[in-house]
XYZ file of C-alpha atoms in Angstrom:
145
model
C 5.602 -9.143 -229.816
C 4.614 -12.192 -231.442
C 2.436 -10.376 -233.813
C 5.512 -8.188 -234.929
C 7.498 -11.267 -235.589
C 4.776 -12.959 -237.654
C 4.230 -9.590 -239.746
C 8.037 -9.411 -240.498
C 8.197 -13.085 -241.499
C 5.266 -12.616 -243.898
C 7.239 -9.623 -245.308
C 10.177 -11.673 -245.773
C 8.155 -14.391 -247.378
C 6.553 -11.963 -249.746
C 10.013 -10.686 -250.726
C 11.190 -14.252 -251.336
C 8.231 -15.082 -253.561
C 9.225 -12.002 -255.746
C 12.703 -13.259 -256.063
C 12.141 -16.944 -256.549
C 9.964 -17.101 -259.571
C 12.298 -19.127 -261.646
C 15.534 -20.867 -261.551
C 17.833 -17.909 -261.914
C 15.703 -16.209 -258.929
C 16.250 -19.383 -256.775
C 19.972 -19.322 -257.392
C 20.130 -15.528 -256.421
C 18.195 -16.418 -253.344
C 20.612 -19.302 -252.470
C 23.437 -16.906 -253.034
C 22.314 -14.509 -250.514
C 21.540 -17.122 -248.117
C 25.152 -18.440 -248.609
C 26.519 -15.107 -247.890
C 24.136 -14.843 -244.606
C 25.323 -18.136 -243.489
C 29.048 -17.286 -243.941
C 28.518 -14.100 -241.815
C 27.195 -16.396 -239.176
C 29.987 -18.616 -239.532
C 32.444 -15.939 -239.202
C 30.667 -14.529 -236.078
C 30.737 -18.012 -234.384
C 34.353 -18.578 -235.277
C 35.526 -15.256 -233.962
C 33.409 -15.925 -230.772
C 34.815 -19.089 -230.113
C 38.389 -17.861 -230.666
C 37.536 -15.135 -228.164
C 36.130 -17.445 -225.729
C 39.228 -19.919 -226.045
C 41.768 -16.770 -226.238
C 42.952 -18.198 -229.512
C 42.545 -15.048 -231.639
C 45.235 -14.811 -234.376
C 45.166 -12.538 -237.308
C 46.626 -15.084 -239.587
C 43.690 -17.553 -239.056
C 41.250 -14.877 -239.572
C 42.911 -13.713 -242.627
C 43.119 -17.204 -244.061
C 39.384 -17.595 -242.944
C 38.229 -14.342 -244.692
C 40.244 -15.129 -247.901
C 38.653 -18.492 -248.247
C 35.150 -16.972 -247.949
C 35.899 -14.373 -250.311
C 37.071 -17.001 -252.910
C 33.933 -19.316 -252.254
C 31.759 -16.154 -252.873
C 33.660 -15.303 -256.099
C 33.427 -18.792 -257.398
C 29.730 -18.995 -256.698
C 29.148 -15.587 -258.326
C 31.183 -16.653 -261.324
C 28.878 -20.038 -261.647
C 25.949 -17.803 -261.298
C 27.088 -15.508 -264.183
C 27.990 -18.520 -266.398
C 24.449 -19.934 -265.654
C 22.923 -16.636 -266.935
C 25.225 -16.599 -270.042
C 25.399 -20.204 -271.004
C 22.347 -22.027 -269.361
C 22.770 -24.960 -271.691
C 26.353 -25.757 -270.606
C 26.116 -24.955 -266.926
C 23.057 -26.876 -265.840
C 20.835 -26.129 -262.877
C 21.599 -29.330 -260.845
C 25.439 -28.434 -261.075
C 24.675 -25.141 -259.211
C 22.423 -26.791 -256.770
C 25.249 -29.371 -256.174
C 27.679 -26.530 -255.476
C 25.366 -24.692 -253.251
C 24.591 -27.829 -251.238
C 28.260 -28.332 -250.729
C 28.788 -24.913 -249.592
C 25.792 -24.973 -247.220
C 26.997 -28.188 -245.861
C 30.421 -27.076 -245.222
C 29.297 -23.745 -243.460
C 26.979 -25.756 -241.221
C 29.729 -28.143 -240.254
C 31.994 -25.091 -239.555
C 29.281 -23.529 -237.359
C 28.602 -26.702 -235.548
C 32.313 -27.217 -234.844
C 32.526 -23.545 -233.652
C 29.467 -23.939 -231.293
C 31.004 -27.166 -229.793
C 34.413 -25.243 -229.368
C 32.408 -22.452 -227.401
C 31.015 -25.232 -225.209
C 27.482 -25.307 -226.445
C 26.339 -28.763 -225.347
C 24.143 -30.018 -228.200
C 23.513 -33.654 -228.935
C 22.251 -33.089 -232.192
C 25.415 -31.141 -233.278
C 27.717 -34.021 -232.079
C 25.329 -36.564 -233.820
C 25.301 -34.615 -236.914
C 29.126 -34.114 -237.036
C 29.813 -37.800 -236.186
C 27.366 -39.026 -238.927
C 29.031 -36.720 -241.444
C 32.517 -37.760 -240.510
C 31.563 -41.491 -240.585
C 30.140 -41.044 -244.104
C 33.107 -39.152 -245.456
C 35.555 -41.688 -244.089
C 33.678 -44.585 -245.513
C 33.275 -42.796 -248.866
C 37.130 -42.109 -248.852
C 37.793 -45.759 -248.127
C 35.666 -47.156 -250.785
C 37.094 -44.629 -253.468
C 40.680 -45.260 -252.332
C 42.768 -45.932 -255.582
C 45.974 -46.394 -253.894
C 47.301 -50.266 -254.163
C 46.653 -52.223 -251.051
């Protein structure tokens, strides 16, 4: 069984090496990964809603529309990167993907906690992210004191 898994992982690695030869290939690889992690997020979201008996079509529609919009925006950024590489820089695309990946990982972590998966790593991860974001918002608060 382990040999089959190792062989499949080697096949995946070889396919990834063919795709990721340059920056464009890497962004395509990131796009595919984003789509897969979104499917995982939707799966965990539906599972936690089913466990908590909180399935609502409006929530599901909103979530699907949000995911669809993110995919369209990231697809458009990739097209702009292909057509205008001097104006749409590679660091900008990486930053956008990092934001999307982080957002999806936070959502998956929250879904797992709502399902009752007791994992200290998830709780520590979420608390550190929320603490950092609140400190960042407090530092950049432009409202008069």
